[in-house]
């Protein structure tokens, strides 16, 4: 399913477990089910096939869009910004929460997505945070030393206070809503949160809602940066 551009390997396992996949007309729920090119595989009743062209797309996501293939609540979906430009079914690598903006990758290459999104990759992601109130002067150092919130330990690789209301933060773990939870623990409201870099790829001149294909060199460099990459 990942090689057919349906979803990442992890997400594909969930789709199978939900009973949304059939092989030759019979529903399967075991992720390890073996198939060949001669078998007919359907997801939600639609036949899938191997995609010959691998796509690697960088999107500057506007705030207000969710990172999922669809949304039952009727919210705006980031993947829809790419639909008119690509015939392949692309899915997001990792996530940005609905209220955050900035860089997110889309692909139909399951191996690429698995390597980049796995915690062991330790791929750097850089953010700019703007706050509604002045930040405590110790916050940047505290975040680098480590902050415990609701029994979860958060620590960034780098944090630099740019001014009293703005901070640049580099993460390698990327736990769910990590930056927001650390700031909320200090009762500091975030006005905007933007991801400006993923590994070796920066936002450049991309405006909100704009996207571009990664170059082959960028794809290779991103994979090389992953700590779980085989040499």
PDB file of N, CA and C in Angstrom, residues 2-71:
ATOM      1  N   UNK A   2       1.965   1.208   0.752  1.00  0.00           N
ATOM      2  CA  UNK A   2       2.860   2.361   0.768  1.00  0.00           C
ATOM      3  C   UNK A   2       3.472   2.581  -0.604  1.00  0.00           C
ATOM      4  N   UNK A   3       3.819   1.487  -1.299  1.00  0.00           N
ATOM      5  CA  UNK A   3       4.410   1.606  -2.625  1.00  0.00           C
ATOM      6  C   UNK A   3       3.396   2.062  -3.667  1.00  0.00           C
ATOM      7  N   UNK A   4       2.120   1.945  -3.338  1.00  0.00           N
ATOM      8  CA  UNK A   4       1.068   2.398  -4.245  1.00  0.00           C
ATOM      9  C   UNK A   4       0.629   3.824  -3.936  1.00  0.00           C
ATOM     10  N   UNK A   5       1.282   4.431  -2.944  1.00  0.00           N
ATOM     11  CA  UNK A   5       0.973   5.821  -2.629  1.00  0.00           C
ATOM     12  C   UNK A   5      -0.296   6.012  -1.829  1.00  0.00           C
ATOM     13  N   UNK A   6      -0.769   4.952  -1.152  1.00  0.00           N
ATOM     14  CA  UNK A   6      -2.003   5.069  -0.363  1.00  0.00           C
ATOM     15  C   UNK A   6      -1.737   5.828   0.929  1.00  0.00           C
ATOM     16  N   UNK A   7      -0.696   5.432   1.637  1.00  0.00           N
ATOM     17  CA  UNK A   7      -0.348   6.046   2.916  1.00  0.00           C
ATOM     18  C   UNK A   7       1.019   5.521   3.337  1.00  0.00           C
ATOM     19  N   UNK A   8       1.555   6.065   4.421  1.00  0.00           N
ATOM     20  CA  UNK A   8       2.807   5.550   4.955  1.00  0.00           C
ATOM     21  C   UNK A   8       2.572   4.134   5.475  1.00  0.00           C
ATOM     22  N   UNK A   9       3.651   3.425   5.756  1.00  0.00           N
ATOM     23  CA  UNK A   9       3.514   2.044   6.234  1.00  0.00           C
ATOM     24  C   UNK A   9       2.705   1.973   7.524  1.00  0.00           C
ATOM     25  N   UNK A  10       2.998   2.876   8.448  1.00  0.00           N
ATOM     26  CA  UNK A  10       2.285   2.861   9.726  1.00  0.00           C
ATOM     27  C   UNK A  10       0.805   3.156   9.530  1.00  0.00           C
ATOM     28  N   UNK A  11       0.504   4.157   8.708  1.00  0.00           N
ATOM     29  CA  UNK A  11      -0.891   4.498   8.455  1.00  0.00           C
ATOM     30  C   UNK A  11      -1.591   3.383   7.684  1.00  0.00           C
ATOM     31  N   UNK A  12      -0.863   2.694   6.799  1.00  0.00           N
ATOM     32  CA  UNK A  12      -1.446   1.585   6.043  1.00  0.00           C
ATOM     33  C   UNK A  12      -1.862   0.457   6.961  1.00  0.00           C
ATOM     34  N   UNK A  13      -1.064   0.191   7.989  1.00  0.00           N
ATOM     35  CA  UNK A  13      -1.408  -0.854   8.950  1.00  0.00           C
ATOM     36  C   UNK A  13      -2.732  -0.543   9.648  1.00  0.00           C
ATOM     37  N   UNK A  14      -2.934   0.734   9.970  1.00  0.00           N
ATOM     38  CA  UNK A  14      -4.193   1.134  10.610  1.00  0.00           C
ATOM     39  C   UNK A  14      -5.371   0.980   9.652  1.00  0.00           C
ATOM     40  N   UNK A  15      -5.156   1.319   8.382  1.00  0.00           N
ATOM     41  CA  UNK A  15      -6.216   1.180   7.380  1.00  0.00           C
ATOM     42  C   UNK A  15      -6.609  -0.283   7.219  1.00  0.00           C
ATOM     43  N   UNK A  16      -5.619  -1.181   7.220  1.00  0.00           N
ATOM     44  CA  UNK A  16      -5.893  -2.616   7.120  1.00  0.00           C
ATOM     45  C   UNK A  16      -6.674  -3.099   8.332  1.00  0.00           C
ATOM     46  N   UNK A  17      -6.230  -2.677   9.521  1.00  0.00           N
ATOM     47  CA  UNK A  17      -6.898  -3.105  10.759  1.00  0.00           C
ATOM     48  C   UNK A  17      -8.351  -2.643  10.817  1.00  0.00           C
ATOM     49  N   UNK A  18      -8.652  -1.540  10.159  1.00  0.00           N
ATOM     50  CA  UNK A  18     -10.013  -1.012  10.141  1.00  0.00           C
ATOM     51  C   UNK A  18     -10.924  -1.758   9.161  1.00  0.00           C
ATOM     52  N   UNK A  19     -10.367  -2.747   8.442  1.00  0.00           N
ATOM     53  CA  UNK A  19     -11.162  -3.531   7.515  1.00  0.00           C
ATOM     54  C   UNK A  19     -11.494  -2.823   6.219  1.00  0.00           C
ATOM     55  N   UNK A  20     -10.657  -1.875   5.836  1.00  0.00           N
ATOM     56  CA  UNK A  20     -10.924  -1.077   4.630  1.00  0.00           C
ATOM     57  C   UNK A  20     -10.225  -1.624   3.387  1.00  0.00           C
ATOM     58  N   UNK A  21      -9.512  -2.750   3.549  1.00  0.00           N
ATOM     59  CA  UNK A  21      -8.733  -3.315   2.455  1.00  0.00           C
ATOM     60  C   UNK A  21      -9.269  -4.691   2.069  1.00  0.00           C
ATOM     61  N   UNK A  22      -9.342  -4.943   0.773  1.00  0.00           N
ATOM     62  CA  UNK A  22      -9.743  -6.263   0.295  1.00  0.00           C
ATOM     63  C   UNK A  22      -8.735  -6.766  -0.728  1.00  0.00           C
ATOM     64  N   UNK A  23      -8.549  -8.081  -0.750  1.00  0.00           N
ATOM     65  CA  UNK A  23      -7.686  -8.737  -1.733  1.00  0.00           C
ATOM     66  C   UNK A  23      -8.533  -9.744  -2.494  1.00  0.00           C
ATOM     67  N   UNK A  24      -8.662  -9.524  -3.782  1.00  0.00           N
ATOM     68  CA  UNK A  24      -9.498 -10.381  -4.629  1.00  0.00           C
ATOM     69  C   UNK A  24     -10.916 -10.504  -4.085  1.00  0.00           C
ATOM     70  N   UNK A  25     -11.421  -9.380  -3.560  1.00  0.00           N
ATOM     71  CA  UNK A  25     -12.795  -9.326  -3.092  1.00  0.00           C
ATOM     72  C   UNK A  25     -13.006  -9.718  -1.653  1.00  0.00           C
ATOM     73  N   UNK A  26     -11.986 -10.245  -0.985  1.00  0.00           N
ATOM     74  CA  UNK A  26     -12.115 -10.670   0.417  1.00  0.00           C
ATOM     75  C   UNK A  26     -11.419  -9.661   1.330  1.00  0.00           C
ATOM     76  N   UNK A  27     -12.128  -9.212   2.364  1.00  0.00           N
ATOM     77  CA  UNK A  27     -11.562  -8.252   3.310  1.00  0.00           C
ATOM     78  C   UNK A  27     -10.435  -8.887   4.110  1.00  0.00           C
ATOM     79  N   UNK A  28      -9.349  -8.155   4.250  1.00  0.00           N
ATOM     80  CA  UNK A  28      -8.221  -8.618   5.063  1.00  0.00           C
ATOM     81  C   UNK A  28      -7.988  -7.631   6.199  1.00  0.00           C
ATOM     82  N   UNK A  29      -7.550  -8.146   7.344  1.00  0.00           N
ATOM     83  CA  UNK A  29      -7.277  -7.286   8.503  1.00  0.00           C
ATOM     84  C   UNK A  29      -5.893  -7.549   9.089  1.00  0.00           C
ATOM     85  N   UNK A  30      -5.111  -8.437   8.450  1.00  0.00           N
ATOM     86  CA  UNK A  30      -3.767  -8.743   8.925  1.00  0.00           C
ATOM     87  C   UNK A  30      -2.740  -7.985   8.078  1.00  0.00           C
ATOM     88  N   UNK A  31      -1.911  -7.127   8.703  1.00  0.00           N
ATOM     89  CA  UNK A  31      -0.932  -6.335   7.944  1.00  0.00           C
ATOM     90  C   UNK A  31       0.060  -7.173   7.157  1.00  0.00           C
ATOM     91  N   UNK A  32       0.336  -8.400   7.597  1.00  0.00           N
ATOM     92  CA  UNK A  32       1.343  -9.223   6.933  1.00  0.00           C
ATOM     93  C   UNK A  32       0.826 -10.035   5.766  1.00  0.00           C
ATOM     94  N   UNK A  33      -0.407  -9.789   5.339  1.00  0.00           N
ATOM     95  CA  UNK A  33      -0.983 -10.550   4.235  1.00  0.00           C
ATOM     96  C   UNK A  33      -0.151 -10.378   2.962  1.00  0.00           C
ATOM     97  N   UNK A  34       0.237 -11.506   2.347  1.00  0.00           N
ATOM     98  CA  UNK A  34       1.077 -11.471   1.156  1.00  0.00           C
ATOM     99  C   UNK A  34       0.221 -11.325  -0.105  1.00  0.00           C
ATOM    100  N   UNK A  35       0.659 -10.475  -1.022  1.00  0.00           N
ATOM    101  CA  UNK A  35      -0.026 -10.313  -2.300  1.00  0.00           C
ATOM    102  C   UNK A  35       1.005 -10.280  -3.419  1.00  0.00           C
ATOM    103  N   UNK A  36       0.543 -10.544  -4.634  1.00  0.00           N
ATOM    104  CA  UNK A  36       1.400 -10.450  -5.812  1.00  0.00           C
ATOM    105  C   UNK A  36       0.784  -9.457  -6.785  1.00  0.00           C
ATOM    106  N   UNK A  37       1.497  -9.170  -7.867  1.00  0.00           N
ATOM    107  CA  UNK A  37       0.980  -8.238  -8.861  1.00  0.00           C
ATOM    108  C   UNK A  37      -0.279  -8.767  -9.536  1.00  0.00           C
ATOM    109  N   UNK A  38      -0.490 -10.100  -9.451  1.00  0.00           N
ATOM    110  CA  UNK A  38      -1.670 -10.703 -10.073  1.00  0.00           C
ATOM    111  C   UNK A  38      -2.927 -10.503  -9.223  1.00  0.00           C
ATOM    112  N   UNK A  39      -2.758 -10.146  -7.944  1.00  0.00           N
ATOM    113  CA  UNK A  39      -3.907  -9.956  -7.051  1.00  0.00           C
ATOM    114  C   UNK A  39      -4.525  -8.576  -7.255  1.00  0.00           C
ATOM    115  N   UNK A  40      -5.822  -8.501  -6.993  1.00  0.00           N
ATOM    116  CA  UNK A  40      -6.536  -7.227  -7.041  1.00  0.00           C
ATOM    117  C   UNK A  40      -6.709  -6.713  -5.624  1.00  0.00           C
ATOM    118  N   UNK A  41      -6.084  -5.598  -5.327  1.00  0.00           N
ATOM    119  CA  UNK A  41      -6.143  -5.010  -3.986  1.00  0.00           C
ATOM    120  C   UNK A  41      -6.945  -3.720  -4.053  1.00  0.00           C
ATOM    121  N   UNK A  42      -7.922  -3.589  -3.152  1.00  0.00           N
ATOM    122  CA  UNK A  42      -8.763  -2.397  -3.120  1.00  0.00           C
ATOM    123  C   UNK A  42      -8.724  -1.767  -1.732  1.00  0.00           C
ATOM    124  N   UNK A  43      -8.740  -0.452  -1.692  1.00  0.00           N
ATOM    125  CA  UNK A  43      -8.860   0.307  -0.448  1.00  0.00           C
ATOM    126  C   UNK A  43     -10.124   1.147  -0.541  1.00  0.00           C
ATOM    127  N   UNK A  44     -11.021   0.938   0.400  1.00  0.00           N
ATOM    128  CA  UNK A  44     -12.325   1.621   0.383  1.00  0.00           C
ATOM    129  C   UNK A  44     -13.045   1.385  -0.948  1.00  0.00           C
ATOM    130  N   UNK A  45     -12.877   0.165  -1.467  1.00  0.00           N
ATOM    131  CA  UNK A  45     -13.580  -0.214  -2.692  1.00  0.00           C
ATOM    132  C   UNK A  45     -12.917   0.217  -3.977  1.00  0.00           C
ATOM    133  N   UNK A  46     -11.795   0.956  -3.888  1.00  0.00           N
ATOM    134  CA  UNK A  46     -11.109   1.426  -5.088  1.00  0.00           C
ATOM    135  C   UNK A  46      -9.810   0.659  -5.280  1.00  0.00           C
ATOM    136  N   UNK A  47      -9.601   0.152  -6.495  1.00  0.00           N
ATOM    137  CA  UNK A  47      -8.405  -0.630  -6.780  1.00  0.00           C
ATOM    138  C   UNK A  47      -7.163   0.255  -6.746  1.00  0.00           C
ATOM    139  N   UNK A  48      -6.088  -0.283  -6.190  1.00  0.00           N
ATOM    140  CA  UNK A  48      -4.826   0.451  -6.127  1.00  0.00           C
ATOM    141  C   UNK A  48      -3.784  -0.270  -6.974  1.00  0.00           C
ATOM    142  N   UNK A  49      -2.762   0.459  -7.391  1.00  0.00           N
ATOM    143  CA  UNK A  49      -1.701  -0.111  -8.213  1.00  0.00           C
ATOM    144  C   UNK A  49      -0.396   0.608  -7.903  1.00  0.00           C
ATOM    145  N   UNK A  50       0.699  -0.049  -8.262  1.00  0.00           N
ATOM    146  CA  UNK A  50       1.998   0.565  -8.030  1.00  0.00           C
ATOM    147  C   UNK A  50       2.139   1.854  -8.830  1.00  0.00           C
ATOM    148  N   UNK A  51       2.686   2.883  -8.189  1.00  0.00           N
ATOM    149  CA  UNK A  51       2.933   4.144  -8.873  1.00  0.00           C
ATOM    150  C   UNK A  51       4.379   4.169  -9.335  1.00  0.00           C
ATOM    151  N   UNK A  52       4.565   4.397 -10.618  1.00  0.00           N
ATOM    152  CA  UNK A  52       5.907   4.367 -11.183  1.00  0.00           C
ATOM    153  C   UNK A  52       6.706   5.619 -10.835  1.00  0.00           C
ATOM    154  N   UNK A  53       6.038   6.758 -10.731  1.00  0.00           N
ATOM    155  CA  UNK A  53       6.730   8.018 -10.455  1.00  0.00           C
ATOM    156  C   UNK A  53       6.702   8.322  -8.965  1.00  0.00           C
ATOM    157  N   UNK A  54       7.873   8.459  -8.381  1.00  0.00           N
ATOM    158  CA  UNK A  54       7.961   8.824  -6.971  1.00  0.00           C
ATOM    159  C   UNK A  54       7.960  10.349  -6.855  1.00  0.00           C
ATOM    160  N   UNK A  55       7.115  10.848  -5.978  1.00  0.00           N
ATOM    161  CA  UNK A  55       6.988  12.288  -5.784  1.00  0.00           C
ATOM    162  C   UNK A  55       7.479  12.680  -4.391  1.00  0.00           C
ATOM    163  N   UNK A  56       8.169  13.807  -4.341  1.00  0.00           N
ATOM    164  CA  UNK A  56       8.666  14.366  -3.088  1.00  0.00           C
ATOM    165  C   UNK A  56       8.372  15.864  -3.144  1.00  0.00           C
ATOM    166  N   UNK A  57       7.405  16.310  -2.364  1.00  0.00           N
ATOM    167  CA  UNK A  57       6.884  17.668  -2.487  1.00  0.00           C
ATOM    168  C   UNK A  57       7.020  18.404  -1.157  1.00  0.00           C
ATOM    169  N   UNK A  58       7.464  19.648  -1.233  1.00  0.00           N
ATOM    170  CA  UNK A  58       7.594  20.517  -0.065  1.00  0.00           C
ATOM    171  C   UNK A  58       6.483  21.555  -0.119  1.00  0.00           C
ATOM    172  N   UNK A  59       5.662  21.599   0.911  1.00  0.00           N
ATOM    173  CA  UNK A  59       4.543  22.552   0.991  1.00  0.00           C
ATOM    174  C   UNK A  59       4.764  23.506   2.151  1.00  0.00           C
ATOM    175  N   UNK A  60       4.482  24.791   1.915  1.00  0.00           N
ATOM    176  CA  UNK A  60       4.447  25.767   3.001  1.00  0.00           C
ATOM    177  C   UNK A  60       2.986  25.866   3.445  1.00  0.00           C
ATOM    178  N   UNK A  61       2.645  25.096   4.462  1.00  0.00           N
ATOM    179  CA  UNK A  61       1.261  24.971   4.901  1.00  0.00           C
ATOM    180  C   UNK A  61       0.772  26.235   5.606  1.00  0.00           C
ATOM    181  N   UNK A  62      -0.370  26.758   5.193  1.00  0.00           N
ATOM    182  CA  UNK A  62      -0.945  27.876   5.947  1.00  0.00           C
ATOM    183  C   UNK A  62      -1.559  27.364   7.252  1.00  0.00           C
ATOM    184  N   UNK A  63      -1.668  28.219   8.232  1.00  0.00           N
ATOM    185  CA  UNK A  63      -2.395  27.859   9.452  1.00  0.00           C
ATOM    186  C   UNK A  63      -3.862  27.624   9.091  1.00  0.00           C
ATOM    187  N   UNK A  64      -4.502  26.719   9.821  1.00  0.00           N
ATOM    188  CA  UNK A  64      -5.907  26.427   9.569  1.00  0.00           C
ATOM    189  C   UNK A  64      -6.146  25.164   8.777  1.00  0.00           C
ATOM    190  N   UNK A  65      -5.082  24.507   8.319  1.00  0.00           N
ATOM    191  CA  UNK A  65      -5.177  23.256   7.566  1.00  0.00           C
ATOM    192  C   UNK A  65      -4.701  22.094   8.435  1.00  0.00           C
ATOM    193  N   UNK A  66      -5.419  20.976   8.373  1.00  0.00           N
ATOM    194  CA  UNK A  66      -5.015  19.791   9.124  1.00  0.00           C
ATOM    195  C   UNK A  66      -4.173  18.886   8.231  1.00  0.00           C
ATOM    196  N   UNK A  67      -3.275  18.130   8.862  1.00  0.00           N
ATOM    197  CA  UNK A  67      -2.392  17.218   8.131  1.00  0.00           C
ATOM    198  C   UNK A  67      -2.941  15.801   8.220  1.00  0.00           C
ATOM    199  N   UNK A  68      -3.876  15.488   7.345  1.00  0.00           N
ATOM    200  CA  UNK A  68      -4.441  14.153   7.221  1.00  0.00           C
ATOM    201  C   UNK A  68      -4.973  14.021   5.805  1.00  0.00           C
ATOM    202  N   UNK A  69      -5.302  12.800   5.403  1.00  0.00           N
ATOM    203  CA  UNK A  69      -5.786  12.594   4.049  1.00  0.00           C
ATOM    204  C   UNK A  69      -7.226  13.068   3.886  1.00  0.00           C
ATOM    205  N   UNK A  70      -7.960  13.093   4.978  1.00  0.00           N
ATOM    206  CA  UNK A  70      -9.337  13.596   4.970  1.00  0.00           C
ATOM    207  C   UNK A  70      -9.678  14.000   6.389  1.00  0.00           C
ATOM    208  N   UNK A  71     -10.785  14.711   6.560  1.00  0.00           N
ATOM    209  CA  UNK A  71     -11.161  15.166   7.897  1.00  0.00           C
ATOM    210  C   UNK A  71     -12.668  15.055   8.070  1.00  0.00           C
TER     211      UNK A  71
END
